[in-house]
Every structure is written in C-alpha cells, then in structure tokens.
C-alpha cells in the first residue's frame, strides 16, 4: 500500500515538473497534479508488473529496490501522461 502512495505522490510531482518545464503543456497546478497522480499510479503499477529481475535489497523489512521502483515509476508515469494530455489539449485548441 505504501508503494502505491509513493507512486501517486511522485506522479503528482512528475506531472507538475513537466507542466512547469514545458509551459505549452501546463494544465495548472491542480490539473498537472491530477494527471500526474493517474499517470503515476499507472506507470508505477506497470513497472511493478515488469519487475526488474534484480537481486532484491531487502534490509530490515525494507525493500529498497521496490521503493526505488515506486519513485521512478510514479515520477516517469506522471510526467509521461502529462505530456500526452498536454499535447492532446494543445491539439484540441488548434482545431
């Protein structure tokens, strides 16, 4: 459960980062956050399903590898979905 929470938080961060770095795709803080949260959840879950096949670094009940996967999957997933939604929005404006 904590991994999903990490994915959602970093998804929101990834969405906001893309929104600020690429102003043409910016949906505002709330829009960036919502899209990032959805993308972070999806991206994190996809990355978890793929797995890394690594050695696993469970130490003292903490699976460091899984936490890093949650950070990466959430942030990248949130940012990626933000790019897709931002591009769709900009294309709809042109039409």
Coordinates of C-alpha atoms in Angstrom, one line a residue:
X1 CA 0.0 0.0 0.0
X2 CA 2.8 2.4 0.8
X3 CA 4.3 1.8 -2.6
X4 CA 1.1 2.9 -4.3
X5 CA 1.1 6.1 -2.1
X6 CA 4.7 6.8 -3.2
X7 CA 3.8 6.3 -6.8
X8 CA 0.9 8.7 -6.6
X9 CA 2.9 11.4 -4.8
X10 CA 5.8 11.2 -7.2
X11 CA 3.3 11.0 -10.1
X12 CA 1.9 14.4 -9.0
X13 CA 5.5 15.7 -8.7
X14 CA 6.3 14.4 -12.2
X15 CA 3.2 15.9 -13.7
X16 CA 3.9 19.3 -12.1
X17 CA 7.5 19.2 -13.2
X18 CA 6.6 18.6 -16.8
X19 CA 3.9 21.3 -16.6
X20 CA 6.5 23.8 -15.4
X21 CA 9.3 22.8 -17.7
X22 CA 7.0 22.8 -20.8
X23 CA 4.6 25.8 -20.4
X24 CA 2.7 24.9 -23.6
X25 CA 1.6 21.6 -21.8
X26 CA 0.8 23.2 -18.4
X27 CA -2.7 22.5 -17.1
X28 CA -2.3 24.5 -13.9
X29 CA -1.2 23.1 -10.6
X30 CA -4.4 21.1 -10.0
X31 CA -4.6 19.7 -13.5
X32 CA -0.9 18.8 -13.5
X33 CA -1.3 17.1 -10.2
X34 CA -4.5 15.1 -11.1
X35 CA -3.0 13.9 -14.4
X36 CA 0.3 13.1 -12.7
X37 CA -1.4 11.1 -9.9
X38 CA -3.2 9.0 -12.5
X39 CA -0.1 8.6 -14.6
X40 CA 2.0 7.8 -11.5
X41 CA -0.4 5.1 -10.5
X42 CA -0.5 3.5 -13.9
X43 CA 3.3 3.9 -14.5
X44 CA 4.2 2.5 -11.1
X45 CA 1.9 -0.5 -11.5
X46 CA 3.3 -1.2 -15.0
X47 CA 6.8 -1.1 -13.7
X48 CA 6.0 -3.3 -10.8
X49 CA 4.4 -5.9 -13.2
X50 CA 7.5 -5.9 -15.4
X51 CA 9.8 -6.2 -12.4
X52 CA 13.5 -5.7 -12.5
X53 CA 14.8 -9.2 -12.1
X54 CA 17.3 -7.7 -9.8
X55 CA 18.9 -9.2 -6.7
X56 CA 16.5 -7.5 -4.3
X57 CA 17.9 -5.4 -1.5
X58 CA 15.5 -6.2 1.4
X59 CA 17.2 -5.0 4.5
X60 CA 15.5 -5.0 7.9
X61 CA 12.0 -5.3 6.4
X62 CA 12.5 -2.5 3.9
X63 CA 12.7 -3.5 0.2
X64 CA 14.9 -0.7 -1.2
X65 CA 14.6 -1.9 -4.8
X66 CA 10.8 -1.7 -4.6
X67 CA 10.8 1.8 -3.1
X68 CA 13.1 3.0 -5.9
X69 CA 10.8 1.4 -8.5
X70 CA 7.9 3.2 -6.9
X71 CA 9.7 6.6 -7.1
X72 CA 10.8 6.0 -10.7
X73 CA 7.6 4.5 -12.0
X74 CA 5.4 7.2 -10.3
X75 CA 7.5 10.1 -11.5
X76 CA 8.1 8.9 -15.0
X77 CA 4.5 7.7 -15.4
X78 CA 3.1 11.0 -14.1
X79 CA 5.3 13.0 -16.4
X80 CA 4.6 10.8 -19.4
X81 CA 0.8 11.1 -19.0
X82 CA 1.2 14.8 -18.5
X83 CA 2.9 15.1 -21.9
X84 CA 0.2 13.1 -23.6
X85 CA -2.7 15.0 -22.1
X86 CA -0.9 18.3 -22.6
X87 CA -0.3 17.5 -26.3
X88 CA -4.0 16.4 -26.8
X89 CA -5.2 19.6 -25.1
X90 CA -3.0 21.8 -27.4
X91 CA -4.2 20.0 -30.5
X92 CA -7.8 20.4 -29.5
X93 CA -7.2 24.2 -29.1
X94 CA -5.9 24.4 -32.7
X95 CA -9.0 22.6 -34.1

